[in-house]
PDB file of C-alpha atoms in Angstrom:
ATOM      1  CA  UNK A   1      12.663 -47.345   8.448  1.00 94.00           C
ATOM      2  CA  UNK A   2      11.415 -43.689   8.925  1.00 96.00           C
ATOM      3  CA  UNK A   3       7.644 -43.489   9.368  1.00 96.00           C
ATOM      4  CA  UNK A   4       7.494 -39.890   9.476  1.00 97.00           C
ATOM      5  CA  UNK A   5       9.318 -36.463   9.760  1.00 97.00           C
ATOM      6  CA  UNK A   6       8.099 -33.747  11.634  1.00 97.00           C
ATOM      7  CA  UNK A   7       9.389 -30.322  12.416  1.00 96.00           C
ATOM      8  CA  UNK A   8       7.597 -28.325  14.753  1.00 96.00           C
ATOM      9  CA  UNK A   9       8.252 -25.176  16.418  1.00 94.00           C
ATOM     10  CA  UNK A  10       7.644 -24.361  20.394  1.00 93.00           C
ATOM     11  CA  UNK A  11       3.802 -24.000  20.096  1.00 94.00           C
ATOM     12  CA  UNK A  12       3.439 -27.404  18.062  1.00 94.00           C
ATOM     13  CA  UNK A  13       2.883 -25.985  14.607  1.00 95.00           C
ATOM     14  CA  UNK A  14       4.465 -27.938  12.241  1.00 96.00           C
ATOM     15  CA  UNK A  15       6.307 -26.395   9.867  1.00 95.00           C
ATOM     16  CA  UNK A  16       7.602 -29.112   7.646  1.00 95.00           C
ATOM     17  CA  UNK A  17       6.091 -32.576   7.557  1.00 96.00           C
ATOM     18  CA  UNK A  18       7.212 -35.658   5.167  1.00 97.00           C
ATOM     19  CA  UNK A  19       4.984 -39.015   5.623  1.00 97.00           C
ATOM     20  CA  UNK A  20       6.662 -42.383   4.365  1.00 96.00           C
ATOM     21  CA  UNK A  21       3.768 -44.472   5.873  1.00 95.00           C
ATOM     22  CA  UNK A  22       0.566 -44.089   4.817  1.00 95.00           C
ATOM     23  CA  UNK A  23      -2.051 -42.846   7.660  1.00 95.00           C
ATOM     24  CA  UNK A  24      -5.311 -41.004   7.203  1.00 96.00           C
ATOM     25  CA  UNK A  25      -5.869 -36.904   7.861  1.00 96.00           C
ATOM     26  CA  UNK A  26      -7.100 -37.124  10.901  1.00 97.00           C
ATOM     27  CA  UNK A  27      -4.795 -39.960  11.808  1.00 96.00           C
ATOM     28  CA  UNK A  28      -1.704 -37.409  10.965  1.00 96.00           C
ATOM     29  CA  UNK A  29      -3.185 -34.488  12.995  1.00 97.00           C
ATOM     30  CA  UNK A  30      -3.797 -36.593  16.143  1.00 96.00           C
ATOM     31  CA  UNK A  31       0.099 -37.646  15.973  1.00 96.00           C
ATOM     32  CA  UNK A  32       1.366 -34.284  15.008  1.00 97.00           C
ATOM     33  CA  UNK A  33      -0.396 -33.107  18.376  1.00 96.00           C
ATOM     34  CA  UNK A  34       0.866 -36.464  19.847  1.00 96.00           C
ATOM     35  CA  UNK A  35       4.235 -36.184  19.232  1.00 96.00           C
ATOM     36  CA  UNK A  36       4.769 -32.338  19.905  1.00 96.00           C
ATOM     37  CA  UNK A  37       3.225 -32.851  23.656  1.00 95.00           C
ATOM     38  CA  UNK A  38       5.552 -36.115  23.742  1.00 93.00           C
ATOM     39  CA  UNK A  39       8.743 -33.865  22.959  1.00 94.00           C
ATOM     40  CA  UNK A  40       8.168 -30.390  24.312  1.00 92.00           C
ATOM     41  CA  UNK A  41       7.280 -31.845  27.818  1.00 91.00           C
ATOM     42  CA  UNK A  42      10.715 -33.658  28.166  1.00 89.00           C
ATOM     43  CA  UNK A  43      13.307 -31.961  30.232  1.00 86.00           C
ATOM     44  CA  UNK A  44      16.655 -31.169  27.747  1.00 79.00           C
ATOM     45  CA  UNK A  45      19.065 -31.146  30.413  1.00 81.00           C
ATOM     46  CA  UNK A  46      18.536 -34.885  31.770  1.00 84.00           C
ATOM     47  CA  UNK A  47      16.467 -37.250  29.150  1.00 89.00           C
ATOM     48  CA  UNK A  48      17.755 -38.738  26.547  1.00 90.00           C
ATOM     49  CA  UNK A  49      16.222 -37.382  22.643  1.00 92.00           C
ATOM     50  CA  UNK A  50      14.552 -40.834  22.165  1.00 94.00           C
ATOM     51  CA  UNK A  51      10.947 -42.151  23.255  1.00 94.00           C
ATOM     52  CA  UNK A  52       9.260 -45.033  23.051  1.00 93.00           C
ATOM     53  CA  UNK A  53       5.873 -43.921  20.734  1.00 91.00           C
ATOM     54  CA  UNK A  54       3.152 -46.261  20.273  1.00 89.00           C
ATOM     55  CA  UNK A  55       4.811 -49.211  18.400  1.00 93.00           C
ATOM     56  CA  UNK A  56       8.097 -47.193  17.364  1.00 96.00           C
ATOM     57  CA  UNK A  57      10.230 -44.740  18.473  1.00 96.00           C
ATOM     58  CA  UNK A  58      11.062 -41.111  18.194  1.00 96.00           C
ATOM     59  CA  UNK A  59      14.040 -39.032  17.700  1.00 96.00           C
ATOM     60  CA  UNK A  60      14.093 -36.012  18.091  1.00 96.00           C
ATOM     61  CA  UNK A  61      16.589 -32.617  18.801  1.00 94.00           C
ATOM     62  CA  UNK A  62      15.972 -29.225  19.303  1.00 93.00           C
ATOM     63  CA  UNK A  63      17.717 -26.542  17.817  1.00 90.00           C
ATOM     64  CA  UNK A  64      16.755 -23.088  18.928  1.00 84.00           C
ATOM     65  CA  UNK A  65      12.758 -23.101  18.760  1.00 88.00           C
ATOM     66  CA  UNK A  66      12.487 -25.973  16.601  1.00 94.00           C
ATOM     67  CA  UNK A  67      11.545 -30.060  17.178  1.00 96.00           C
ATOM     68  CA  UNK A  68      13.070 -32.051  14.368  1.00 96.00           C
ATOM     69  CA  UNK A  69      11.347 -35.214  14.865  1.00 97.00           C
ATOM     70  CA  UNK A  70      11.822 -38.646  12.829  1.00 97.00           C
ATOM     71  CA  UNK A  71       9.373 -41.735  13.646  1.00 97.00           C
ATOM     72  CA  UNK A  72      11.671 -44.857  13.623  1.00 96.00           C
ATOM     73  CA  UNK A  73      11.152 -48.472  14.205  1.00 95.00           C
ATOM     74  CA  UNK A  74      12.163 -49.889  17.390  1.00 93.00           C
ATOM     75  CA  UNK A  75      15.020 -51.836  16.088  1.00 94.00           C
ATOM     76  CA  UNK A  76      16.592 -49.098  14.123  1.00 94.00           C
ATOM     77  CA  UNK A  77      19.781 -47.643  15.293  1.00 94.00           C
ATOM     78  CA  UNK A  78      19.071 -44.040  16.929  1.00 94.00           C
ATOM     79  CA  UNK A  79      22.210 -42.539  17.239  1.00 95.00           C
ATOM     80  CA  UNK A  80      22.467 -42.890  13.004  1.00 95.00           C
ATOM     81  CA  UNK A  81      18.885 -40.801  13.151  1.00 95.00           C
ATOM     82  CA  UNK A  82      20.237 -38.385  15.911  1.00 95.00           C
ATOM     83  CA  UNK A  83      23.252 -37.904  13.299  1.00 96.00           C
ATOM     84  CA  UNK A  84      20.936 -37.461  10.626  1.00 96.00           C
ATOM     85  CA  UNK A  85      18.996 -35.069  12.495  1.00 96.00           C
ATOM     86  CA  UNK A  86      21.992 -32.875  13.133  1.00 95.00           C
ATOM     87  CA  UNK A  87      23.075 -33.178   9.184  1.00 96.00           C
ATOM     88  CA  UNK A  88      20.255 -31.748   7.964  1.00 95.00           C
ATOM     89  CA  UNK A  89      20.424 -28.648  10.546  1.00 94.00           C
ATOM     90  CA  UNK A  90      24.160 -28.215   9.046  1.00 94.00           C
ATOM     91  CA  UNK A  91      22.944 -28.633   5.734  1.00 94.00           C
ATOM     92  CA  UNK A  92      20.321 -25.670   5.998  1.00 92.00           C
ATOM     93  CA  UNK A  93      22.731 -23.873   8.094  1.00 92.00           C
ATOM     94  CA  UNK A  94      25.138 -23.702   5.314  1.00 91.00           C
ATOM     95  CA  UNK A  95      22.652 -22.230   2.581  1.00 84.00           C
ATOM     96  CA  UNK A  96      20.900 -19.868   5.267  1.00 82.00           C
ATOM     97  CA  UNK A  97      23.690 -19.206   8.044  1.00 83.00           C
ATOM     98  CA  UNK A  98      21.512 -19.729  10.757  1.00 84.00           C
ATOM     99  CA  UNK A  99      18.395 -21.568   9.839  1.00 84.00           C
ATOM    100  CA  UNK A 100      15.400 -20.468  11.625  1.00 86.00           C
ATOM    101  CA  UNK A 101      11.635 -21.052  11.459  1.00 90.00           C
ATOM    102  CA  UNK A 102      11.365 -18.236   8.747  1.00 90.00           C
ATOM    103  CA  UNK A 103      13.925 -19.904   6.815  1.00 88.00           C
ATOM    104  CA  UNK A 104      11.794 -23.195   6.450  1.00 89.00           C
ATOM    105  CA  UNK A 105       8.469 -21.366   6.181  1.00 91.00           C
ATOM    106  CA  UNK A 106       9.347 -19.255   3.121  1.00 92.00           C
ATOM    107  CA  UNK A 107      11.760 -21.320   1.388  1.00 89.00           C
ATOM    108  CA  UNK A 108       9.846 -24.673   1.818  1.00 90.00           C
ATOM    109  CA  UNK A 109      10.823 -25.516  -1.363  1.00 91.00           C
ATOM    110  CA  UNK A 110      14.191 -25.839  -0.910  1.00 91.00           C
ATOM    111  CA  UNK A 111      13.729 -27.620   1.969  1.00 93.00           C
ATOM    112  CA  UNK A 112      11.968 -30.497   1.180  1.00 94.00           C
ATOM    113  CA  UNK A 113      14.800 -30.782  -1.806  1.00 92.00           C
ATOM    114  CA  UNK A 114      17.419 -31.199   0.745  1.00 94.00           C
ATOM    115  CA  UNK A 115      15.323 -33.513   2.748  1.00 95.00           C
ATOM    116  CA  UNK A 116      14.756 -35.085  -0.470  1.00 94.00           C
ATOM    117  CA  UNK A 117      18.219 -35.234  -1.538  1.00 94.00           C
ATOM    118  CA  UNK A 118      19.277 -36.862   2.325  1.00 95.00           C
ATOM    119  CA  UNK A 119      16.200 -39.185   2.813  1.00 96.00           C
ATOM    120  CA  UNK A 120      14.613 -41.737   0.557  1.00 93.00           C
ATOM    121  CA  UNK A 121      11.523 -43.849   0.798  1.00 93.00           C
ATOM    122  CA  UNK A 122      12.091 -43.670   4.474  1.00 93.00           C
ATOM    123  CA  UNK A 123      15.800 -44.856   4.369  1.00 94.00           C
ATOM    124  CA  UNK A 124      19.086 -42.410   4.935  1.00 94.00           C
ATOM    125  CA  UNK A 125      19.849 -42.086   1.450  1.00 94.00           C
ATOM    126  CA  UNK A 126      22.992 -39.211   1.753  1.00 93.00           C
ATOM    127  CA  UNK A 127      25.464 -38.941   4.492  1.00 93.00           C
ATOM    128  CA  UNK A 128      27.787 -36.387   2.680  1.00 94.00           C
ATOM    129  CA  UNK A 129      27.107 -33.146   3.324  1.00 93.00           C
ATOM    130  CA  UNK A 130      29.589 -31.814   0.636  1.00 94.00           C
ATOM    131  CA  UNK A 131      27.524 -33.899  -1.771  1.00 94.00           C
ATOM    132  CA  UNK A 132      23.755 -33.092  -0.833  1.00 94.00           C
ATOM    133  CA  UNK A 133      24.992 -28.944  -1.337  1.00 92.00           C
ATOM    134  CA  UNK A 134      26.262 -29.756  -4.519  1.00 94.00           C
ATOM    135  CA  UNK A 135      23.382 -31.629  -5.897  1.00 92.00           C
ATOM    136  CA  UNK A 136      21.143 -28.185  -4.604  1.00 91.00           C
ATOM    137  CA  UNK A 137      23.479 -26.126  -6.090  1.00 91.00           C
ATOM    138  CA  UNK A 138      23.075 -28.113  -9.541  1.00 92.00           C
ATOM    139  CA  UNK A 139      19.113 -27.882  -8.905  1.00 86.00           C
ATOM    140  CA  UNK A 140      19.427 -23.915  -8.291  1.00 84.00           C
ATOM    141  CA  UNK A 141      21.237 -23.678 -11.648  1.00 87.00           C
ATOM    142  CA  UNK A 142      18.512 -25.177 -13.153  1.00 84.00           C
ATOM    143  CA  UNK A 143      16.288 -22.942 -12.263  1.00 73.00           C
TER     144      UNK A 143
END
């Protein structure tokens, strides 16, 4: 199960943040700061994108100046999340070419409907990236 899902950019502000597990304000500041010193001190080039976090793990890439971080348990399968991960980049690539940190700060909206659309009560709920731009494109019609 995901516990949380954290993107953060190079200086550890975090610019989107979904919580499946209930913790308390200060609880969710101290591992926002936590987990951003965990990932940005890791060397790219020769450790692995998982680490052992308190009692779970996290998985994380980084894709230009952004962490995308997911909170796992310890006996999920990481290379599913890692897939995931890379998924949702190629999702928000496709409706902003290139996604960058502007793209999630000003169209947060959106955002959170894709992860919406891809995640569910901390379970992958969409694999198909054909079908999660489809459902936003029937959600932009709405509008």
């Amino acid at each position: 199960m995901i516990r949380f899902i954290l993107v953060q950019n190079r200086q550890g502000k975090t610019r989107l943040e979904k919580w499946y597990t209930s913790y308390s304000d200060s609880e969710r500041q101290k591992l926002k700061a936590s987990v951003h010193r965990t990932v940005a001190s890791r060397d790219q080039k020769h450790q692995s994108n998982f680490v052992e976090f308190h009692n779970h793990r996290i998985v994380y890439r980084r894709y230009a100046g952004l962490f995308f971080c997911f909170c796992i348990d310890t006996n999920d399968n990481e290379l599913s999340l890692l897939e995931a991960i890379h998924l949702f980049v190629e999702v928000l690539d496709a409706y902003h070419g290139n996604v960058c940190e502007l793209d999630l700060v000003f169209n947060f909206y959106w955002v959170y409907g894709v992860l919406d659309e891809m995640f569910l009560a901390g379970e992958i709920q969409e694999t198909s990236r054909r079908v999660v731009l489809s459902r936003m494109d029937e959600l932009g019609a709405l509008e």
